[in-house]
């Protein structure tokens, strides 16, 4: 196969490949064919086959994206429905912002133009629909040969620092304080002391992680099927000059489809509301795509923190509930009562 005209771009010291190729599992044969043909031209490509065994998939993705000169997304119906596909897309865009240059390329396989995620509206695309493999490979090679294109809208350092800072602050400033004694406070509450209710309450804090980052003032405002039931006992701590700062968690109740009333303690991850307000205001300069990137990264980092051995006192006292709350009518009135009831029943073994 003929070599591309000109010299293949040299990789920098922190780059290990010319392209990290992402695809859904159902599209591996198509992707593997493209990768093999591109590698025959002399380019270095990585795929999930190069992931390190024993390392979390999302950590492998972050590493592969950060070490690639370009990230190629095989954009299919399967890909846009995939959780990992969404994560790969957002982290690839994040990498572009980080380096202030366009690093993302998408290859359209079987989706319509109107199905292309809005986050990719300004991203270089290669239309593979109805084209021969040789023609698609020719366009991919041309993109890999092309010089870097600057991104003038990037905010230096912003993309990497925000989600990490919010996740660590949420842990050290809140979760590390309330989770260690949370189970005991539930078991001392009236809801646990009542033998009937005891079978219908989970001694965990349900942490809600809405995709839009919008957090309602109360869960009842979000879903009228959820009602306020009371609160757990208050506890206090001296914190940053605030003597006897008080902490108190609200208890809600919801009726399941089995007619039973279930009790639970839940709240939104408050840093997400900060992300939402940053994207709505004009000071931070956080656009919707950046917000989505930070939302995904926040959930990932928070999960890593809480699963760390040093966070052992928090173990078994929380339940992370991520969900896409954007409804067809554009509102955020997602029926969280269904989501929470399902989670409660799973925890209670029903």
Coordinates of C-alpha atoms in Angstrom, one line a residue:
X1 CA 0.0 0.0 0.0
X2 CA 1.4 3.4 -1.0
X3 CA 2.8 5.6 1.8
X4 CA 1.1 8.9 2.4
X5 CA 2.6 12.0 0.7
X6 CA 5.0 13.8 3.0
X7 CA 6.4 12.8 6.4
X8 CA 4.2 11.2 9.0
X9 CA 3.9 13.7 12.0
X10 CA 6.4 13.1 14.7
X11 CA 4.9 12.2 18.1
X12 CA 5.8 14.4 21.1
X13 CA 7.4 13.0 24.3
X14 CA 4.0 12.5 25.9
X15 CA 2.4 10.9 22.9
X16 CA 2.4 7.2 22.3
X17 CA 0.2 6.9 19.2
X18 CA -1.0 8.8 16.2
X19 CA -4.6 7.8 16.9
X20 CA -6.7 6.1 19.6
X21 CA -9.6 4.5 17.8
X22 CA -12.9 4.1 19.8
X23 CA -15.8 2.1 18.8
X24 CA -18.8 0.1 20.2
X25 CA -18.3 -3.6 20.6
X26 CA -20.6 -4.3 17.7
X27 CA -18.4 -2.3 15.3
X28 CA -15.1 -3.9 16.1
X29 CA -14.7 -5.6 12.8
X30 CA -15.2 -2.3 10.9
X31 CA -12.8 -0.5 13.2
X32 CA -10.2 -3.2 13.1
X33 CA -10.2 -3.0 9.3
X34 CA -9.6 0.7 9.4
X35 CA -6.9 0.4 12.0
X36 CA -5.0 -2.3 10.1
X37 CA -5.1 -0.3 6.9
X38 CA -4.0 2.9 8.6
X39 CA -1.2 1.1 10.4
X40 CA 0.0 -0.2 7.0
X41 CA 0.7 3.4 6.1
X42 CA 3.1 3.6 9.0
X43 CA 0.9 5.2 11.7
X44 CA 0.7 3.9 15.3
X45 CA -2.8 3.2 16.4
X46 CA -4.2 2.1 19.8
X47 CA -7.5 0.5 20.6
X48 CA -9.1 -1.1 23.6
X49 CA -7.0 -4.2 22.8
X50 CA -4.1 -2.2 24.2
X51 CA -5.8 -1.5 27.5
X52 CA -3.9 -2.7 30.6
X53 CA -5.4 -5.7 32.3
X54 CA -6.6 -5.1 35.9
X55 CA -7.0 -1.3 35.3
X56 CA -10.5 0.2 35.3
X57 CA -11.8 0.7 31.8
X58 CA -12.4 4.5 32.2
X59 CA -8.8 4.9 33.5
X60 CA -7.5 3.1 30.4
X61 CA -9.6 5.4 28.3
X62 CA -8.3 8.5 30.0
X63 CA -4.7 7.3 29.5
X64 CA -5.2 6.3 25.8
X65 CA -6.9 9.6 25.0
X66 CA -4.2 11.7 26.7
X67 CA -1.3 9.7 25.0
X68 CA -2.8 9.9 21.4
X69 CA -2.3 12.7 18.9
X70 CA -5.8 12.2 17.6
X71 CA -8.8 10.3 18.9
X72 CA -11.0 8.7 16.2
X73 CA -14.6 8.0 17.2
X74 CA -16.4 5.3 15.1
X75 CA -19.7 7.0 15.3
X76 CA -22.6 4.5 15.0
X77 CA -26.0 4.0 16.5
X78 CA -24.3 1.5 18.9
X79 CA -21.6 4.0 19.9
X80 CA -23.9 6.9 20.8
X81 CA -26.0 4.5 23.0
X82 CA -22.9 3.2 24.8
X83 CA -21.9 4.6 28.3
X84 CA -18.3 4.1 27.5
X85 CA -18.8 5.7 24.0
X86 CA -20.2 8.8 25.7
X87 CA -17.3 8.8 28.1
X88 CA -14.7 8.4 25.3
X89 CA -16.3 11.2 23.3
X90 CA -16.4 13.7 26.2
X91 CA -12.8 12.9 27.3
X92 CA -11.6 13.3 23.7
X93 CA -13.2 16.8 23.6
X94 CA -11.8 17.5 27.0
X95 CA -8.3 16.7 25.6
X96 CA -8.8 19.1 22.8
X97 CA -9.6 21.9 25.3
X98 CA -6.7 21.0 27.4
X99 CA -4.2 21.2 24.6
X100 CA -6.0 24.1 22.8
X101 CA -6.0 22.2 19.5
X102 CA -8.5 20.0 17.6
X103 CA -7.7 16.4 18.4
X104 CA -11.0 14.7 17.7
X105 CA -12.2 13.0 14.5
X106 CA -15.4 11.1 14.0
X107 CA -16.2 8.6 11.3
X108 CA -19.9 8.4 10.5
X109 CA -21.1 4.8 10.0
X110 CA -24.8 4.4 10.1
X111 CA -26.4 7.4 11.8
X112 CA -28.2 10.3 10.3
X113 CA -26.8 13.9 10.4
X114 CA -29.4 15.0 12.9
X115 CA -28.3 12.1 15.2
X116 CA -24.7 13.4 15.5
X117 CA -24.2 14.5 19.2
X118 CA -24.2 18.3 19.4
X119 CA -20.9 18.2 21.2
X120 CA -19.3 17.1 17.9
X121 CA -20.9 19.8 15.8
X122 CA -17.6 21.6 15.3
X123 CA -15.5 18.4 15.1
X124 CA -13.9 17.1 11.9
X125 CA -16.0 14.4 10.4
X126 CA -15.4 11.6 7.8
X127 CA -18.6 10.3 6.1
X128 CA -18.2 6.5 5.7
X129 CA -21.8 6.0 4.7
X130 CA -21.9 4.4 1.3
X131 CA -18.1 4.7 0.8
X132 CA -15.6 2.0 0.1
X133 CA -13.1 1.1 2.9
X134 CA -10.2 2.3 0.7
X135 CA -11.9 5.8 0.4
X136 CA -12.5 6.0 4.1
X137 CA -8.9 5.0 4.9
X138 CA -7.7 7.7 2.5
X139 CA -9.6 10.3 4.4
X140 CA -8.5 9.0 7.8
X141 CA -4.8 9.1 6.6
X142 CA -5.3 12.7 5.4
X143 CA -6.6 13.8 8.8
X144 CA -3.7 12.1 10.6
X145 CA -1.3 13.8 8.3
X146 CA -2.8 17.2 8.8
X147 CA -1.1 19.8 11.1
X148 CA -2.7 20.7 14.4
X149 CA -5.6 23.2 14.3
X150 CA -5.7 25.6 17.3
X151 CA -8.8 25.9 19.4
X152 CA -9.1 29.6 20.3
X153 CA -12.0 29.0 22.8
X154 CA -10.1 26.8 25.2
X155 CA -9.6 28.0 28.7
X156 CA -6.1 27.2 29.9
X157 CA -5.9 24.7 32.8
X158 CA -9.7 25.0 33.4
X159 CA -10.8 21.7 32.0
X160 CA -8.5 19.6 34.1
X161 CA -8.9 21.3 37.5
X162 CA -12.7 21.9 37.9
X163 CA -14.1 18.4 38.3
X164 CA -11.2 17.1 40.4
X165 CA -11.4 20.1 42.7
X166 CA -15.2 19.7 43.1
X167 CA -15.0 16.0 43.8
X168 CA -12.2 16.3 46.4
X169 CA -13.9 19.2 48.1
X170 CA -17.2 17.3 48.2
X171 CA -15.4 14.3 49.8
X172 CA -13.3 16.2 52.4
X173 CA -15.8 19.0 53.0
X174 CA -18.9 16.8 53.4
X175 CA -18.9 13.1 52.7
X176 CA -15.9 12.3 54.9
X177 CA -17.8 14.0 57.8
X178 CA -21.3 12.5 57.4
X179 CA -20.8 9.0 56.0
X180 CA -18.7 7.3 58.7
X181 CA -21.6 7.6 61.3
X182 CA -24.4 7.6 58.8
X183 CA -25.5 3.9 59.2
X184 CA -25.6 4.3 63.0
X185 CA -27.8 7.5 62.7
X186 CA -30.2 5.6 60.5
X187 CA -30.4 2.8 63.0
X188 CA -31.0 5.2 65.9
X189 CA -33.9 6.9 64.0
X190 CA -37.6 6.3 64.4
X191 CA -37.7 4.7 60.9
X192 CA -35.4 1.9 62.0
X193 CA -36.8 1.4 65.5
X194 CA -40.2 0.7 64.0
X195 CA -40.1 -3.0 63.1
X196 CA -42.4 -2.5 60.1
X197 CA -40.5 0.5 58.7
X198 CA -37.2 -1.2 59.4
X199 CA -37.9 -3.6 56.5
X200 CA -38.5 -0.6 54.2
X201 CA -35.5 1.7 54.7
X202 CA -32.0 1.4 53.4
X203 CA -29.2 2.7 55.7
X204 CA -27.4 4.4 52.9
X205 CA -27.2 7.9 51.5
X206 CA -28.5 7.9 48.0
X207 CA -26.4 10.5 46.1
X208 CA -28.2 11.7 42.9
X209 CA -26.0 12.5 39.9
X210 CA -28.3 14.1 37.2
X211 CA -26.8 14.3 33.7
X212 CA -27.9 18.0 33.3
X213 CA -26.3 18.9 36.7
X214 CA -29.6 20.7 37.6
X215 CA -30.5 20.0 41.2
X216 CA -34.0 20.8 42.5
X217 CA -34.4 22.5 45.9
X218 CA -36.1 19.4 47.3
X219 CA -36.8 15.9 45.8
X220 CA -40.5 16.7 46.1
X221 CA -40.1 19.6 43.7
X222 CA -38.6 17.2 41.2
X223 CA -41.2 14.4 41.7
X224 CA -44.5 14.8 43.6
X225 CA -44.6 11.1 44.3
X226 CA -41.8 11.7 46.8
X227 CA -42.8 13.3 50.1
X228 CA -40.8 14.6 53.0
X229 CA -40.9 12.3 56.0
X230 CA -38.6 13.9 58.5
X231 CA -34.8 13.9 59.1
X232 CA -32.1 12.0 60.9
X233 CA -30.6 13.2 64.1
X234 CA -28.4 16.3 63.8
X235 CA -24.7 16.1 64.5
X236 CA -22.2 18.9 64.9
X237 CA -18.6 19.5 64.2
X238 CA -16.2 22.5 64.6
X239 CA -15.3 23.3 61.1
X240 CA -13.0 26.1 59.7
X241 CA -13.8 28.5 62.5
X242 CA -17.5 27.6 62.5
X243 CA -18.2 26.3 66.0
X244 CA -20.7 23.5 66.3
X245 CA -21.6 23.6 62.6
X246 CA -24.7 21.4 62.2
X247 CA -25.3 18.6 59.7
X248 CA -28.7 17.0 59.2
X249 CA -30.0 14.7 56.4
X250 CA -33.6 14.7 55.2
X251 CA -35.7 11.5 55.1
X252 CA -38.2 11.0 52.3
X253 CA -40.8 8.4 51.6
X254 CA -42.2 7.0 48.4
X255 CA -44.9 4.5 47.6
X256 CA -43.8 1.6 45.4
X257 CA -45.8 -0.2 42.8
X258 CA -46.4 -2.9 45.4
X259 CA -48.4 -0.4 47.5
X260 CA -45.6 -0.3 50.2
X261 CA -44.2 2.9 51.6
X262 CA -40.4 3.0 51.5
X263 CA -38.2 5.5 53.4
X264 CA -34.8 6.7 52.3
X265 CA -32.2 9.4 52.7
X266 CA -31.2 11.1 49.4
X267 CA -29.8 14.3 48.1
X268 CA -28.2 15.7 45.0
X269 CA -24.4 15.9 44.8
X270 CA -24.3 19.6 45.4
X271 CA -21.1 20.3 43.3
X272 CA -23.2 19.4 40.2
X273 CA -25.4 22.4 41.0
X274 CA -22.2 24.6 41.0
X275 CA -21.4 23.2 37.5
X276 CA -24.9 24.0 36.3
X277 CA -24.8 27.5 37.6
X278 CA -21.3 28.0 36.1
X279 CA -22.7 27.0 32.7
X280 CA -25.7 29.3 33.1
X281 CA -23.7 32.3 34.2
X282 CA -21.2 34.4 32.3
X283 CA -18.3 34.6 34.8
X284 CA -16.9 31.1 34.5
X285 CA -17.2 30.8 30.7
X286 CA -18.3 27.2 31.0
X287 CA -20.2 26.1 27.9
X288 CA -22.6 23.1 27.8
X289 CA -20.0 20.8 26.3
X290 CA -17.5 21.6 29.0
X291 CA -20.2 21.1 31.6
X292 CA -20.9 17.6 30.3
X293 CA -17.2 16.8 30.3
X294 CA -16.8 18.0 33.9
X295 CA -20.0 16.1 35.0
X296 CA -18.6 12.8 33.6
X297 CA -15.2 13.4 35.2
X298 CA -16.7 14.4 38.5
X299 CA -18.6 11.1 38.8
X300 CA -15.5 9.2 37.8
X301 CA -13.2 10.9 40.3
X302 CA -15.8 10.7 43.1
X303 CA -16.2 7.0 42.5
X304 CA -12.4 6.5 42.7
X305 CA -12.2 8.5 45.9
X306 CA -14.9 6.6 47.7
X307 CA -13.6 3.2 46.6
X308 CA -10.1 4.0 47.9
X309 CA -8.8 2.1 51.0
X310 CA -8.4 5.4 52.8
X311 CA -12.1 6.0 52.5
X312 CA -13.0 2.7 54.2
X313 CA -15.1 4.5 57.0
X314 CA -17.4 5.6 54.2
X315 CA -17.9 2.1 52.8
X316 CA -21.4 0.7 52.5
X317 CA -22.9 4.1 53.6
X318 CA -23.6 5.5 50.1
X319 CA -25.2 4.6 46.8
X320 CA -24.3 6.6 43.7
X321 CA -27.3 7.1 41.4
X322 CA -26.3 8.6 38.0
X323 CA -29.1 9.2 35.5
X324 CA -30.0 11.2 32.4
X325 CA -32.7 13.6 33.6
X326 CA -33.3 15.5 30.3
X327 CA -36.8 14.7 29.2
X328 CA -38.2 14.8 25.6
X329 CA -39.9 18.1 26.4
X330 CA -36.6 19.6 27.4
X331 CA -37.5 19.7 31.1
X332 CA -35.6 18.1 34.0
X333 CA -38.8 16.5 35.5
X334 CA -37.3 13.0 35.5
X335 CA -39.4 10.5 37.6
X336 CA -36.7 9.9 40.2
X337 CA -39.3 8.1 42.4
X338 CA -39.0 5.1 40.0
X339 CA -35.2 5.2 40.0
X340 CA -35.0 5.4 43.8
X341 CA -37.7 2.7 44.4
X342 CA -35.8 0.3 42.1
X343 CA -32.6 1.0 44.0
X344 CA -34.2 0.5 47.4
X345 CA -35.7 -2.8 46.4
X346 CA -32.4 -4.0 45.0
X347 CA -30.8 -3.1 48.4
X348 CA -33.5 -4.8 50.4
X349 CA -33.4 -7.9 48.1
X350 CA -37.0 -7.5 47.0

